[in-house]
Amino acid sequence: MKRMIDPRIPSTSGEIDLSQRMGSAAEEARELLVTVDDLAADSSPPAPKIEVRELTKESETTGEAILRGVSVAVPAGVIVGIIGPSGSGKSTLLRALNRLWEPPAGSVMLDGRDIRDLDVLALRRRVGMLFQMPALFDGTVADNVRYGPKLKGIDLSDEEVKKLLVMADLEPSLASKSSSELSVGQAQRVALARTLANEPEVLLLDEPTSALDPISTQNIEEAIVRLKKTRRMTTVMVSHSVKQIQRIADLVCLLVAGEIVEVLEPSRLSEARHPMARRFLELST
Ligand SMILES: Nc1ncnc2c1ncn2[C@@H]1O[C@H](COP(=O)(O)OP(=O)(O)O)[C@@H](O)[C@H]1O
Ligand SMILES: [Mg+2]
């Protein structure tokens, strides 16, 4: 089933008119269109930041379908939430976007280029990822933050490290602390700062606050929203929390049994029509 977030591409089923429903995200995308149109003097829509085309995956062990033709176009500078029942393929979808598994040729594009044609390490710098549990290296917080740039021969200054910590909603004084002394909430924000050190264009977040207390969750959410506002970060976030999605996402994809069955604005989630999606939403917190 085909679902597109790009407001210029109409829904194939006619059920979802995103051009009317997207609100601020649509406005933003339209503003971008005007700029592109002015420059290029043609009417083609802007290339989405990420485009997934008919992405499929089968289980290597059982042959069962895990993703069944997922199509979605994510505009730049937008926070897209992915929710759905456990086992519906959310992590599998997210992991395709930076080649933690190899998607079929032509099924995942970044700025219009097949991600398979990009150097995988370069891709992962551009498309950073955070998982449910942060995994920091031994050493200080600063060592962790410096890691990515160091691989490219760049040594971040103390000032740059501190800026990255602030971007991730952390106290700059944390830089000299050992990574083993952090709370999970702090560690997750250090993991975010470490990802941001690579200057990513896209963040993939797989339930990044599931292991965190409400305050740490709020810290992470604030950092993500600030990154959107200040750096026009494109974010795709899997969450088990409908409330979280309603707090921060511009658009929500509902994934059920390997298919995107609805794409909605968070404020309109109650309008979901798919029976499984409705049931999931009713039972969710
Ligand atoms: N590498 C794999 N090989 C086989 N099955 C997998 C693999 N990865 C995930 N699965 C299966 O695919 C389905 C979707 O998993 P996942 O993407 O982790 O779902 P979610 O993140 O929505 O909970 C599950 O049934 C899971 O067991
Ligand atoms: Mg998952």
PDB file of C-alpha atoms in Angstrom, residues 94 98 100 127-136 168 187-196 202-209 220 224 236-238:
ATOM      1  CA  LEU A  94      14.056   2.493  10.573  1.00  0.00           C
ATOM      2  CA  ASN A  98      20.949   3.838   7.315  1.00  0.00           C
ATOM      3  CA  LEU A 100      21.756  -1.590   9.193  1.00  0.00           C
ATOM      4  CA  VAL A 127      21.809   9.673   8.962  1.00  0.00           C
ATOM      5  CA  GLY A 128      22.550   9.213  12.663  1.00  0.00           C
ATOM      6  CA  MET A 129      20.733   6.751  14.868  1.00  0.00           C
ATOM      7  CA  LEU A 130      19.840   6.368  18.532  1.00  0.00           C
ATOM      8  CA  PHE A 131      18.509   3.196  20.095  1.00  0.00           C
ATOM      9  CA  GLN A 132      16.443   2.458  23.162  1.00  0.00           C
ATOM     10  CA  MET A 133      19.520   1.784  25.296  1.00  0.00           C
ATOM     11  CA  PRO A 134      22.494   4.107  24.917  1.00  0.00           C
ATOM     12  CA  ALA A 135      25.797   2.273  24.500  1.00  0.00           C
ATOM     13  CA  LEU A 136      28.675   4.546  25.455  1.00  0.00           C
ATOM     14  CA  ALA A 168      21.692  17.586  23.596  1.00  0.00           C
ATOM     15  CA  ALA A 187      23.838   8.600  28.810  1.00  0.00           C
ATOM     16  CA  GLN A 188      21.098   8.807  26.174  1.00  0.00           C
ATOM     17  CA  ARG A 189      21.731  12.535  25.793  1.00  0.00           C
ATOM     18  CA  VAL A 190      25.478  11.918  25.533  1.00  0.00           C
ATOM     19  CA  ALA A 191      24.693   9.364  22.824  1.00  0.00           C
ATOM     20  CA  LEU A 192      22.683  12.106  21.105  1.00  0.00           C
ATOM     21  CA  ALA A 193      25.597  14.567  21.441  1.00  0.00           C
ATOM     22  CA  ARG A 194      27.950  11.921  20.038  1.00  0.00           C
ATOM     23  CA  THR A 195      25.639  11.461  17.051  1.00  0.00           C
ATOM     24  CA  LEU A 196      25.315  15.235  16.580  1.00  0.00           C
ATOM     25  CA  VAL A 202      18.701  13.096   9.597  1.00  0.00           C
ATOM     26  CA  LEU A 203      18.142  11.487  13.000  1.00  0.00           C
ATOM     27  CA  LEU A 204      16.665   8.030  13.327  1.00  0.00           C
ATOM     28  CA  LEU A 205      15.390   7.412  16.834  1.00  0.00           C
ATOM     29  CA  ASP A 206      14.192   3.958  17.837  1.00  0.00           C
ATOM     30  CA  GLU A 207      12.174   4.353  21.034  1.00  0.00           C
ATOM     31  CA  PRO A 208      14.901   6.609  22.444  1.00  0.00           C
ATOM     32  CA  THR A 209      13.048   7.387  25.659  1.00  0.00           C
ATOM     33  CA  ILE A 220      15.353  14.409  24.920  1.00  0.00           C
ATOM     34  CA  ILE A 224      14.829  16.984  19.254  1.00  0.00           C
ATOM     35  CA  VAL A 236      12.151   9.830  12.058  1.00  0.00           C
ATOM     36  CA  MET A 237      11.209   8.580  15.499  1.00  0.00           C
ATOM     37  CA  VAL A 238       9.721   5.256  16.473  1.00  0.00           C
TER      38      VAL A 238
END
